[in-house]
Short mmCIF file of C-alpha atoms and ligand atoms in Angstrom, two decimals:
data_model
loop_
_atom_site.label_atom_id
_atom_site.label_comp_id
_atom_site.label_asym_id
_atom_site.label_seq_id
_atom_site.Cartn_x
_atom_site.Cartn_y
_atom_site.Cartn_z
CA MET A 1 86.70 47.81 10.51
CA LEU A 2 85.85 46.40 7.03
CA GLN A 3 87.89 43.06 6.50
CA MET A 4 88.55 42.50 2.66
CA ALA A 5 89.63 39.22 1.24
CA SER A 6 93.48 38.99 1.34
CA ARG A 7 93.67 38.59 -2.62
CA MET A 8 92.55 42.04 -2.81
CA GLY A 9 95.75 43.27 -1.70
CA VAL A 10 97.48 41.80 -4.84
CA LEU A 11 95.01 43.22 -7.41
CA GLY A 12 96.87 45.72 -9.48
CA THR A 13 95.69 48.37 -12.16
CA GLU A 14 96.27 50.02 -15.32
CA THR A 15 98.44 52.88 -15.13
CA ALA A 16 96.98 54.42 -18.35
CA PHE A 17 93.63 55.21 -16.47
CA GLU A 18 95.83 57.12 -13.82
CA VAL A 19 97.74 58.83 -16.31
CA LEU A 20 94.55 59.95 -17.98
CA ALA A 21 93.23 61.05 -14.77
CA ARG A 22 96.45 63.23 -14.09
CA ALA A 23 96.12 64.73 -17.74
CA ASN A 24 92.62 65.69 -17.22
CA ALA A 25 93.42 67.25 -13.98
CA LEU A 26 96.14 69.26 -15.61
CA ALA A 27 93.81 70.29 -18.66
CA ALA A 28 91.06 71.53 -16.17
CA GLN A 29 93.85 73.83 -14.79
CA GLY A 30 94.30 75.18 -18.13
CA ARG A 31 97.43 73.51 -19.35
CA SER A 32 97.70 72.31 -22.90
CA ILE A 33 97.78 68.42 -22.82
CA ILE A 34 98.73 65.96 -25.74
CA ASN A 35 97.37 62.52 -24.88
CA LEU A 36 99.49 59.88 -25.95
CA GLY A 37 98.73 57.62 -23.25
CA ILE A 38 95.50 56.05 -23.62
CA GLY A 39 95.03 52.99 -25.82
CA GLN A 40 92.00 53.61 -27.77
CA PRO A 41 91.14 54.74 -31.50
CA ASP A 42 90.68 58.62 -31.51
CA PHE A 43 87.94 57.82 -34.35
CA PRO A 44 84.47 57.82 -33.48
CA THR A 45 82.62 54.56 -34.00
CA PRO A 46 81.54 54.39 -37.76
CA GLU A 47 78.01 55.93 -38.19
CA HIS A 48 76.29 52.66 -39.59
CA ILE A 49 77.16 50.96 -36.33
CA VAL A 50 75.94 53.73 -34.14
CA GLU A 51 72.64 53.75 -36.35
CA ALA A 52 72.15 50.04 -35.62
CA GLY A 53 72.67 50.55 -31.86
CA ARG A 54 70.06 53.54 -32.09
CA LYS A 55 67.64 51.31 -34.19
CA ALA A 56 67.81 48.44 -31.74
CA LEU A 57 66.90 50.69 -29.17
CA ALA A 58 64.04 52.12 -31.21
CA ASP A 59 63.03 48.65 -32.08
CA GLY A 60 62.47 47.67 -28.44
CA HIS A 61 65.44 45.51 -27.73
CA HIS A 62 65.62 46.26 -24.13
CA GLY A 63 65.42 42.97 -22.45
CA TYR A 64 67.99 40.41 -21.50
CA THR A 65 69.50 38.32 -24.41
CA PRO A 66 70.80 34.85 -24.16
CA ALA A 67 74.15 34.90 -21.88
CA ASN A 68 76.39 33.72 -25.01
CA GLY A 69 75.02 36.56 -27.00
CA ILE A 70 72.30 36.66 -29.75
CA PRO A 71 72.50 34.20 -32.28
CA GLN A 72 72.79 36.23 -35.13
CA LEU A 73 75.60 37.96 -33.63
CA ARG A 74 77.63 34.65 -32.86
CA ALA A 75 76.84 33.45 -36.26
CA ALA A 76 78.29 36.87 -37.67
CA VAL A 77 81.38 36.25 -35.50
CA ALA A 78 81.87 32.80 -37.07
CA ALA A 79 81.51 34.27 -40.39
CA ASP A 80 83.99 37.20 -39.70
CA LEU A 81 86.64 34.59 -38.58
CA TRP A 82 85.94 32.56 -41.69
CA ARG A 83 86.37 35.76 -43.77
CA ARG A 84 89.85 36.61 -41.77
CA HIS A 85 91.57 33.43 -41.43
CA LYS A 86 89.60 30.81 -43.29
CA VAL A 87 88.92 28.84 -40.24
CA GLU A 88 85.53 27.11 -39.50
CA VAL A 89 84.21 28.08 -35.86
CA SER A 90 81.01 26.68 -34.48
CA PRO A 91 78.95 29.95 -33.18
CA ASP A 92 78.40 27.40 -30.26
CA LEU A 93 81.77 28.13 -28.82
CA VAL A 94 81.30 31.73 -29.07
CA LEU A 95 80.86 33.65 -26.04
CA VAL A 96 80.08 37.32 -26.16
CA VAL A 97 81.09 39.32 -23.14
CA PRO A 98 81.50 42.90 -22.18
CA GLY A 99 84.57 43.79 -23.33
CA GLY A 100 88.02 42.01 -24.40
CA LYS A 101 88.75 42.05 -20.76
CA VAL A 102 86.32 39.90 -19.71
CA THR A 103 87.44 36.81 -21.73
CA MET A 104 90.94 37.63 -20.05
CA PHE A 105 89.27 37.61 -16.67
CA PHE A 106 87.36 34.37 -17.09
CA ALA A 107 90.17 32.51 -18.53
CA ILE A 108 92.72 33.33 -15.88
CA MET A 109 90.31 32.81 -12.88
CA MET A 110 89.00 29.49 -14.71
CA PHE A 111 92.51 28.03 -14.73
CA GLY A 112 94.38 29.83 -12.03
CA GLU A 113 94.58 28.62 -8.43
CA PRO A 114 97.37 28.45 -5.71
CA GLY A 115 100.15 26.18 -6.48
CA THR A 116 99.57 26.75 -10.20
CA GLU A 117 101.55 28.78 -12.78
CA ILE A 118 100.47 30.93 -15.55
CA LEU A 119 102.66 32.34 -18.14
CA TYR A 120 102.32 35.83 -19.51
CA PRO A 121 104.25 38.29 -21.89
CA ASN A 122 106.38 40.82 -20.23
CA PRO A 123 106.29 43.76 -21.00
CA GLY A 124 102.57 43.18 -21.69
CA PHE A 125 98.94 44.26 -20.95
CA PRO A 126 99.20 44.67 -17.27
CA ILE A 127 95.84 43.38 -16.25
CA TYR A 128 97.32 39.76 -17.01
CA GLU A 129 99.66 39.80 -14.27
CA SER A 130 97.21 41.46 -12.04
CA VAL A 131 94.41 38.92 -12.33
CA ILE A 132 96.99 36.07 -12.29
CA LYS A 133 97.93 37.23 -8.69
CA PHE A 134 94.42 37.93 -7.83
CA SER A 135 93.55 34.10 -8.73
CA GLY A 136 96.38 32.83 -6.31
CA ALA A 137 98.33 31.37 -9.38
CA THR A 138 102.10 32.11 -9.81
CA PRO A 139 102.81 34.51 -12.71
CA VAL A 140 105.69 33.40 -14.54
CA PRO A 141 106.81 36.20 -17.23
CA VAL A 142 107.69 35.18 -20.73
CA PRO A 143 110.23 38.12 -21.77
CA LEU A 144 109.73 39.85 -25.01
CA TYR A 145 112.72 41.06 -26.68
CA GLU A 146 113.27 44.21 -28.52
CA SER A 147 116.06 42.52 -30.70
CA LYS A 148 113.45 40.00 -31.93
CA GLY A 149 110.92 42.74 -32.80
CA PHE A 150 109.38 42.28 -29.41
CA SER A 151 108.47 38.54 -29.99
CA PHE A 152 109.09 35.92 -27.22
CA SER A 153 111.38 32.84 -28.03
CA ALA A 154 109.31 29.83 -28.69
CA ASP A 155 112.09 27.74 -27.22
CA GLU A 156 112.19 29.66 -23.92
CA VAL A 157 108.49 29.66 -23.53
CA LEU A 158 108.41 25.90 -23.84
CA GLU A 159 111.15 25.41 -21.41
CA LYS A 160 109.11 27.33 -19.00
CA ILE A 161 106.38 25.01 -19.03
CA THR A 162 106.12 22.61 -15.90
CA PRO A 163 103.55 20.21 -14.62
CA ARG A 164 102.09 23.13 -12.50
CA THR A 165 101.51 25.24 -15.44
CA ARG A 166 97.71 25.91 -16.62
CA LEU A 167 97.63 28.79 -18.93
CA LEU A 168 100.04 30.60 -21.39
CA ILE A 169 98.93 34.13 -22.41
CA ILE A 170 100.10 35.18 -25.86
CA ASN A 171 99.49 38.63 -27.37
CA SER A 172 99.84 39.43 -31.07
CA PRO A 173 99.92 42.26 -32.37
CA ALA A 174 100.88 43.48 -28.65
CA ASN A 175 100.19 46.03 -26.52
CA PRO A 176 102.65 47.80 -25.35
CA THR A 177 105.14 46.97 -27.82
CA GLY A 178 103.42 46.95 -31.21
CA GLY A 179 105.18 43.57 -31.92
CA VAL A 180 103.91 40.81 -34.11
CA VAL A 181 105.10 37.24 -33.58
CA PRO A 182 106.34 35.73 -36.74
CA ARG A 183 105.05 32.64 -38.10
CA ALA A 184 108.21 30.29 -37.59
CA GLU A 185 108.07 31.53 -33.80
CA LEU A 186 104.27 30.32 -33.79
CA ASP A 187 104.93 26.98 -35.56
CA LYS A 188 107.51 25.98 -32.90
CA LEU A 189 105.44 27.19 -30.05
CA VAL A 190 102.36 25.35 -31.15
CA ALA A 191 104.42 22.18 -32.07
CA GLY A 192 105.68 22.07 -28.34
CA LEU A 193 102.17 22.84 -26.91
CA VAL A 194 100.20 20.12 -28.36
CA ARG A 195 102.94 18.08 -26.81
CA ASN A 196 101.61 19.70 -23.36
CA PRO A 197 97.81 18.99 -23.75
CA HIS A 198 97.63 20.08 -19.80
CA VAL A 199 98.22 23.73 -20.87
CA ALA A 200 95.45 25.98 -22.04
CA VAL A 201 96.65 28.86 -24.15
CA MET A 202 94.59 32.26 -24.45
CA SER A 203 95.54 34.04 -27.42
CA ASP A 204 94.70 37.76 -27.20
CA GLU A 205 94.16 39.06 -30.71
CA ILE A 206 92.40 42.21 -30.25
CA TYR A 207 94.53 44.02 -32.40
CA GLY A 208 94.56 41.31 -35.19
CA GLU A 209 92.97 43.67 -38.08
CA ILE A 210 95.57 46.52 -37.10
CA VAL A 211 98.93 45.25 -38.72
CA SER A 212 101.24 47.30 -40.71
CA ASP A 213 102.18 46.66 -44.50
CA GLY A 214 105.05 44.28 -43.76
CA ALA A 215 103.57 42.35 -40.90
CA GLU A 216 101.38 39.50 -40.90
CA HIS A 217 98.70 38.72 -38.23
CA ILE A 218 98.48 34.95 -37.81
CA SER A 219 95.76 33.68 -35.65
CA LEU A 220 96.29 30.58 -33.42
CA LEU A 221 92.80 29.43 -34.71
CA THR A 222 94.56 28.55 -37.90
CA TYR A 223 96.40 25.75 -35.78
CA PRO A 224 93.64 22.88 -35.76
CA ASP A 225 95.85 20.70 -33.58
CA LEU A 226 95.64 23.19 -30.88
CA ARG A 227 92.01 24.14 -30.73
CA ASP A 228 91.13 21.92 -28.00
CA GLN A 229 93.37 23.84 -25.63
CA LEU A 230 92.98 27.36 -27.23
CA ILE A 231 90.76 30.29 -26.05
CA LEU A 232 90.73 33.20 -28.57
CA LEU A 233 90.14 36.66 -27.21
CA ASP A 234 89.10 39.33 -29.74
CA GLY A 235 86.34 42.04 -29.71
CA TRP A 236 85.22 45.24 -31.28
CA SER A 237 87.02 47.78 -29.20
CA LYS A 238 90.14 48.49 -31.11
CA THR A 239 89.11 47.55 -34.83
CA TYR A 240 85.75 49.32 -35.00
CA ALA A 241 86.50 52.14 -32.32
CA MET A 242 84.07 50.92 -29.84
CA THR A 243 85.91 51.02 -26.65
CA GLY A 244 82.91 52.58 -24.70
CA TRP A 245 80.30 50.17 -26.07
CA ARG A 246 81.80 47.19 -23.92
CA MET A 247 81.78 44.29 -26.05
CA GLY A 248 84.37 41.38 -26.86
CA TYR A 249 84.09 37.78 -27.53
CA GLY A 250 86.09 34.54 -26.65
CA VAL A 251 86.05 31.05 -28.76
CA TRP A 252 86.44 28.74 -26.08
CA PRO A 253 87.37 24.98 -26.34
CA LYS A 254 84.23 22.76 -26.37
CA ALA A 255 85.29 20.90 -23.11
CA VAL A 256 85.24 24.41 -20.98
CA PHE A 257 82.59 26.29 -22.96
CA ALA A 258 79.96 25.65 -20.28
CA ASP A 259 81.71 26.67 -17.62
CA ALA A 260 82.85 30.12 -19.33
CA GLU A 261 79.09 30.78 -19.81
CA ARG A 262 78.42 29.80 -16.35
CA LEU A 263 80.89 32.45 -15.36
CA ALA A 264 79.09 35.01 -17.43
CA ILE A 265 75.58 34.01 -15.94
CA ASN A 266 77.32 34.61 -12.53
CA CYS A 267 79.05 37.84 -13.44
CA HIS A 268 77.11 39.96 -15.95
CA SER A 269 74.05 37.82 -17.48
CA CYS A 270 74.61 39.20 -21.03
CA VAL A 271 75.88 41.89 -22.87
CA ASN A 272 73.91 45.07 -23.33
CA ALA A 273 71.38 44.11 -26.12
CA ALA A 274 71.58 47.28 -28.45
CA THR A 275 75.51 46.82 -28.53
CA GLN A 276 74.98 43.55 -29.71
CA TYR A 277 72.90 44.65 -32.83
CA ALA A 278 75.47 47.30 -33.24
CA GLY A 279 78.26 44.67 -33.28
CA ILE A 280 76.36 42.69 -36.13
CA ALA A 281 76.33 45.89 -38.22
CA ALA A 282 79.96 46.30 -37.69
CA LEU A 283 80.82 42.64 -38.77
CA GLU A 284 78.48 42.77 -41.67
CA GLY A 285 78.86 45.94 -42.95
CA PRO A 286 81.19 47.87 -45.02
CA ARG A 287 84.96 47.33 -44.38
CA GLU A 288 85.87 50.85 -45.78
CA PRO A 289 85.76 52.58 -42.33
CA VAL A 290 88.14 50.12 -40.64
CA LEU A 291 90.72 50.42 -43.67
CA ARG A 292 90.49 54.11 -43.32
CA MET A 293 91.43 53.76 -39.89
CA VAL A 294 94.20 51.28 -40.23
CA LYS A 295 95.62 53.67 -43.11
CA ALA A 296 95.75 56.62 -40.80
CA PHE A 297 97.46 54.50 -37.93
CA ALA A 298 99.84 53.63 -40.83
CA GLU A 299 100.86 57.01 -41.73
CA ARG A 300 100.96 58.09 -38.00
CA ARG A 301 103.40 55.31 -37.29
CA GLU A 302 105.84 56.37 -39.82
CA VAL A 303 106.00 59.90 -38.60
CA ILE A 304 106.27 59.12 -34.98
CA VAL A 305 108.85 56.28 -35.47
CA ARG A 306 111.10 58.52 -37.73
CA GLU A 307 110.94 61.49 -35.49
CA LEU A 308 111.45 59.61 -32.01
CA ASN A 309 114.67 58.00 -33.78
CA LYS A 310 115.90 61.61 -34.25
CA LEU A 311 115.62 62.46 -30.62
CA PRO A 312 118.65 62.18 -28.51
CA GLY A 313 119.28 59.11 -26.52
CA VAL A 314 115.66 57.51 -28.14
CA ARG A 315 115.84 54.29 -30.21
CA CYS A 316 112.52 53.04 -31.67
CA ALA A 317 111.93 49.86 -33.35
CA THR A 318 109.14 50.16 -36.15
CA PRO A 319 105.83 48.20 -34.37
CA GLY A 320 104.29 45.53 -37.02
CA GLY A 321 100.92 46.30 -35.31
CA ALA A 322 98.49 47.82 -32.78
CA PHE A 323 99.11 51.43 -32.40
CA TYR A 324 101.99 51.83 -30.05
CA ALA A 325 105.59 52.77 -30.45
CA PHE A 326 107.88 51.22 -27.63
CA PRO A 327 111.18 53.33 -27.77
CA ASN A 328 114.07 52.58 -25.73
CA ILE A 329 114.84 55.64 -23.71
CA ALA A 330 117.75 54.29 -21.63
CA GLY A 331 120.38 56.88 -23.42
CA THR A 332 118.13 60.02 -22.17
CA GLY A 333 119.53 59.35 -18.71
CA HIS A 334 115.87 58.97 -17.61
CA THR A 335 114.15 56.11 -15.74
CA ALA A 336 110.70 55.06 -17.55
CA ARG A 337 108.88 56.69 -14.60
CA SER A 338 110.92 59.82 -14.33
CA PHE A 339 110.51 60.11 -18.13
CA GLN A 340 106.67 59.57 -17.94
CA THR A 341 106.07 61.85 -14.77
CA GLN A 342 108.37 64.73 -15.97
CA LEU A 343 107.21 64.92 -19.33
CA LEU A 344 103.68 65.11 -18.34
CA ASP A 345 104.09 67.70 -15.63
CA GLN A 346 106.72 69.74 -17.59
CA GLU A 347 105.51 69.66 -21.26
CA GLY A 348 101.81 68.27 -20.97
CA VAL A 349 102.71 65.15 -23.06
CA ALA A 350 101.05 62.08 -21.46
CA THR A 351 102.67 58.69 -22.29
CA ILE A 352 103.06 55.44 -20.24
CA ALA A 353 106.18 54.16 -18.55
CA GLY A 354 107.33 50.70 -19.79
CA THR A 355 107.40 49.56 -16.36
CA SER A 356 103.53 49.79 -16.04
CA PHE A 357 103.52 46.81 -18.23
CA GLY A 358 105.95 44.71 -16.12
CA ALA A 359 109.60 44.62 -15.02
CA PHE A 360 110.89 43.99 -18.41
CA GLY A 361 109.64 47.43 -19.48
CA GLU A 362 112.18 49.45 -17.74
CA ASP A 363 114.07 51.82 -20.30
CA TYR A 364 110.98 52.03 -22.41
CA ILE A 365 107.96 54.32 -23.01
CA ARG A 366 104.80 53.50 -24.57
CA PHE A 367 103.58 56.05 -27.08
CA SER A 368 99.88 55.54 -28.41
CA TYR A 369 99.74 57.10 -31.76
CA ALA A 370 95.88 57.01 -31.73
CA ASN A 371 96.03 60.75 -32.25
CA SER A 372 96.29 63.27 -34.86
CA LEU A 373 99.36 63.74 -37.03
CA ALA A 374 99.27 67.35 -35.85
CA ALA A 375 99.18 66.52 -32.26
CA ILE A 376 101.98 63.78 -32.76
CA THR A 377 104.22 66.57 -34.22
CA GLU A 378 103.60 69.10 -31.58
CA ALA A 379 104.48 66.37 -29.10
CA ILE A 380 107.71 65.63 -30.58
CA GLY A 381 108.58 69.28 -30.25
CA ARG A 382 107.79 69.34 -26.83
CA ILE A 383 109.68 66.00 -26.13
CA ARG A 384 112.79 67.38 -27.64
CA ARG A 385 112.69 70.68 -25.66
CA PHE A 386 112.09 68.18 -22.49
CA LEU A 387 115.02 66.15 -23.45
CA GLY A 388 117.16 69.66 -24.03
CA ASN A 389 116.68 70.30 -20.32
CA LEU A 390 118.14 66.83 -19.30
CA PRO A 391 117.58 66.39 -15.78
CA THR A 392 119.89 63.23 -14.68
CA ARG A 393 118.69 60.07 -13.50
CA ASP A 394 119.67 60.72 -10.07
CA ALA A 395 117.73 63.98 -9.90
CA ALA A 396 114.91 62.42 -11.53
CA ASN A 397 115.02 59.58 -8.54
CA GLY A 398 115.53 62.20 -6.07
C1 PLP B 425 96.21 43.46 -25.27
C2 PLP B 425 94.86 43.80 -24.81
N1 PLP B 425 93.83 43.25 -24.84
C3 PLP B 425 92.45 43.39 -24.35
C4 PLP B 425 92.17 44.59 -24.01
C5 PLP B 425 90.77 45.16 -23.73
O1 PLP B 425 89.99 45.52 -24.44
P1 PLP B 425 88.38 45.73 -24.10
O2 PLP B 425 88.38 47.61 -23.77
O3 PLP B 425 87.74 45.40 -25.17
O4 PLP B 425 88.21 45.26 -22.95
C6 PLP B 425 93.01 45.64 -24.42
C7 PLP B 425 92.71 47.26 -23.94
O5 PLP B 425 93.55 48.02 -24.16
C8 PLP B 425 94.47 45.39 -24.69
O6 PLP B 425 95.37 46.28 -25.11
#
């Protein structure tokens, strides 16, 4: 019998991919499925970016690149960070990797080991908790509060720091809540973190360009005192509708950059060369396609939040960013899990139970509104019919 390492037993997964498989299986049986489950833009990658990738292949960019990414791409990342946040970042501290997830995996594996603690948002992106456990570190959840627009309380985060704390993970704008942490809370948090120089901070800002009118995304890069502790996670997947190209980047503290690069060399060598050229076109090309997508998300957000709030037993805060609504469904009599499963099986609407994002997600459902207005409207009608049937919480559990 094969003998796996025991850490394999604690590695989790991302339910979104399971729901996608179930939705696809139902669709293959001829059922009409509306997918509000998976978190990826429903737009194609803008044509000028696709063309740059195609040209790179035609021009013969078929070999390995430097492990940290081609110099022109790292310079473009630094220029983009200046454009967005007015901060100077050395291209030498930019590590281009195959997707946002890779920076996350590297950061957690670099700092986590048995006997240490890693703080992470809950409800939050499920891979944080999964990889923390895989590293052997103890996951310490930081609760996010609906009443605070799904922000954390900086005081509460700082109270959780101990001498064993190695890493704090922050995600704003957030998956699955759409929450954006306000400046005052970040100011307070950073003031406390610089008094704890043993704690690294990974700021997952992959949704940083997808914010609604009233919200402001503040990058942790804009706090100079934090730079020696900060790992910035960002990438192309969401902003440029490039989830399938597999590319992201991290900005690392100078002291550990070479270690992060060594992880890359051990793991994947470098990112696909043609994708890197497409990434340059994304950062240096016209902003108009991005603005168009962000505008479409804003229109959809307005419709989905308004319509969800009209449903019996459902209460939905307006998300400040990303493309997720995270309504409270406690009043429907369903658990999060029964809501997800029965809605998909009975009405063909794929969503994700809040509990897939951690224990504090009970009573919530994640709706990805990266889908057309027509699909969202049709889904709301189906949910209204589903809630009309009102199975009880007990029946759902039984
Ligand atoms: C919060 C968050 N971080 C990182 C990622 C990973 O992005 P990528 O597809 O670039 O690996 C996602 C993807 O859903 C996400 O929601």
